[in-house]
């Protein structure tokens, strides 16, 4: 595992939603409380990441620099201040899994897929 610092860039699809406040409270770690001003607020994020260290050498090998991730964040309060926490997160590469553990994320391996078109509108037109 290369040492930090690590640099990231990614394409995000973020879906914000409001869950049952009791369900959000149930996934909060010890020390965090429900955020009373906007209970139940959460987001689901699908991310296609590119990462590297300062040397950039990982960019020559996509297996060491590209990965996909899905995670859920929820509102919470810590000592009265608004924060978010991540109770669930999946990645599709082992290096991202270990790096996440180092950074304090509860990452698990999973299969994450994103659909993208890159402006290929012709695919939607059966006459093309």
CSV table of C-alpha atoms in Angstrom, one decimal:
chain,number,residue,atom,x,y,z
A,1,UNK,CA,0.0,0.0,0.0
A,2,UNK,CA,1.6,3.3,-1.0
A,3,UNK,CA,1.9,5.9,1.7
A,4,UNK,CA,-0.4,9.0,1.8
A,5,UNK,CA,-1.1,11.6,0.6
A,6,UNK,CA,-3.6,10.2,-1.8
A,7,UNK,CA,-5.3,12.3,-4.5
A,8,UNK,CA,-8.8,11.6,-5.9
A,9,UNK,CA,-11.0,12.6,-8.8
A,10,UNK,CA,-14.3,11.0,-9.6
A,11,UNK,CA,-17.7,11.0,-11.3
A,12,UNK,CA,-20.5,11.1,-8.8
A,13,UNK,CA,-24.2,10.2,-8.9
A,14,UNK,CA,-25.7,11.5,-5.6
A,15,UNK,CA,-29.3,10.7,-4.6
A,16,UNK,CA,-30.5,12.6,-1.6
A,17,UNK,CA,-33.4,11.3,0.3
A,18,UNK,CA,-35.2,11.4,3.7
A,19,UNK,CA,-35.3,8.0,5.5
A,20,UNK,CA,-37.3,7.2,8.6
A,21,UNK,CA,-35.6,9.1,11.4
A,22,UNK,CA,-35.7,6.0,13.7
A,23,UNK,CA,-33.9,4.0,11.0
A,24,UNK,CA,-31.2,6.7,10.7
A,25,UNK,CA,-30.8,6.8,14.5
A,26,UNK,CA,-30.4,3.0,14.5
A,27,UNK,CA,-27.2,3.2,12.3
A,28,UNK,CA,-25.5,6.0,14.2
A,29,UNK,CA,-22.2,5.0,15.9
A,30,UNK,CA,-21.8,5.7,19.7
A,31,UNK,CA,-21.2,9.3,20.4
A,32,UNK,CA,-23.4,10.6,17.6
A,33,UNK,CA,-27.0,11.7,18.1
A,34,UNK,CA,-29.8,12.3,15.6
A,35,UNK,CA,-29.7,15.7,13.9
A,36,UNK,CA,-32.9,17.3,15.2
A,37,UNK,CA,-33.1,20.1,12.6
A,38,UNK,CA,-33.4,17.7,9.6
A,39,UNK,CA,-34.0,14.1,10.9
A,40,UNK,CA,-33.7,11.3,8.5
A,41,UNK,CA,-31.8,13.2,5.8
A,42,UNK,CA,-29.4,10.9,3.9
A,43,UNK,CA,-27.7,10.4,0.6
A,44,UNK,CA,-26.7,7.4,-1.6
A,45,UNK,CA,-23.6,7.9,-3.7
A,46,UNK,CA,-22.3,6.0,-6.6
A,47,UNK,CA,-18.7,7.0,-7.5
A,48,UNK,CA,-16.3,6.1,-10.3
A,49,UNK,CA,-12.9,7.0,-8.7
A,50,UNK,CA,-9.4,7.6,-10.0
A,51,UNK,CA,-6.7,7.9,-7.4
A,52,UNK,CA,-3.0,8.2,-7.1
A,53,UNK,CA,-0.1,9.2,-4.8
A,54,UNK,CA,2.1,12.2,-5.4
A,55,UNK,CA,4.3,10.3,-7.8
A,56,UNK,CA,1.3,9.4,-10.0
A,57,UNK,CA,2.8,6.0,-10.8
A,58,UNK,CA,-0.5,4.2,-10.2
A,59,UNK,CA,-2.0,6.0,-13.2
A,60,UNK,CA,0.0,3.7,-15.5
A,61,UNK,CA,-1.9,0.7,-14.1
A,62,UNK,CA,-5.7,1.1,-13.9
A,63,UNK,CA,-6.0,-1.9,-11.5
A,64,UNK,CA,-4.0,0.2,-8.9
A,65,UNK,CA,-5.8,3.5,-9.5
A,66,UNK,CA,-9.4,3.1,-10.6
A,67,UNK,CA,-12.3,1.7,-8.6
A,68,UNK,CA,-16.0,2.1,-8.0
A,69,UNK,CA,-17.8,2.7,-4.8
A,70,UNK,CA,-21.3,2.9,-3.4
A,71,UNK,CA,-22.0,4.4,0.0
A,72,UNK,CA,-24.7,5.8,2.2
A,73,UNK,CA,-24.3,8.9,4.4
A,74,UNK,CA,-26.7,10.1,7.1
A,75,UNK,CA,-27.1,13.3,9.1
A,76,UNK,CA,-26.1,13.3,12.7
A,77,UNK,CA,-24.9,15.6,15.5
A,78,UNK,CA,-21.7,15.5,17.4
A,79,UNK,CA,-21.6,17.8,20.5
A,80,UNK,CA,-24.4,19.8,19.0
A,81,UNK,CA,-22.7,20.3,15.6
A,82,UNK,CA,-24.1,19.0,12.3
A,83,UNK,CA,-22.0,16.1,10.8
A,84,UNK,CA,-22.5,13.2,8.5
A,85,UNK,CA,-21.5,9.6,9.0
A,86,UNK,CA,-21.1,6.7,6.7
A,87,UNK,CA,-22.7,3.5,8.0
A,88,UNK,CA,-22.5,1.5,4.8
A,89,UNK,CA,-19.9,1.5,2.0
A,90,UNK,CA,-18.8,-1.0,-0.7
A,91,UNK,CA,-15.9,-0.9,-3.1
A,92,UNK,CA,-14.8,-3.1,-6.0
A,93,UNK,CA,-11.0,-3.2,-5.4
A,94,UNK,CA,-9.0,-4.5,-2.5
A,95,UNK,CA,-6.6,-1.5,-2.5
A,96,UNK,CA,-9.6,0.9,-2.0
A,97,UNK,CA,-10.9,-1.4,0.8
A,98,UNK,CA,-7.7,-1.3,2.8
A,99,UNK,CA,-7.2,2.4,2.2
A,100,UNK,CA,-10.7,3.0,3.4
A,101,UNK,CA,-10.0,1.1,6.6
A,102,UNK,CA,-6.9,3.3,7.2
A,103,UNK,CA,-9.1,6.4,6.7
A,104,UNK,CA,-11.8,5.0,9.1
A,105,UNK,CA,-14.5,3.9,6.6
A,106,UNK,CA,-16.3,0.6,7.2
A,107,UNK,CA,-15.6,-0.6,3.6
A,108,UNK,CA,-16.6,-4.0,2.3
A,109,UNK,CA,-15.9,-5.6,-1.0
A,110,UNK,CA,-18.8,-5.6,-3.5
A,111,UNK,CA,-19.7,-5.3,-7.1
A,112,UNK,CA,-20.5,-1.7,-8.1
A,113,UNK,CA,-21.7,-0.7,-11.6
A,114,UNK,CA,-22.5,2.6,-13.1
A,115,UNK,CA,-24.2,3.2,-16.5
A,116,UNK,CA,-22.9,6.1,-18.5
A,117,UNK,CA,-23.5,7.2,-22.0
A,118,UNK,CA,-20.7,9.7,-22.8
A,119,UNK,CA,-23.2,11.6,-25.0
A,120,UNK,CA,-24.0,8.6,-27.2
A,121,UNK,CA,-27.5,9.8,-28.0
A,122,UNK,CA,-27.6,7.7,-31.2
A,123,UNK,CA,-28.0,4.6,-29.1
A,124,UNK,CA,-31.4,5.8,-28.0
A,125,UNK,CA,-32.6,6.3,-31.6
A,126,UNK,CA,-33.5,2.9,-33.2
A,127,UNK,CA,-33.3,4.5,-36.6
A,128,UNK,CA,-29.6,5.0,-36.4
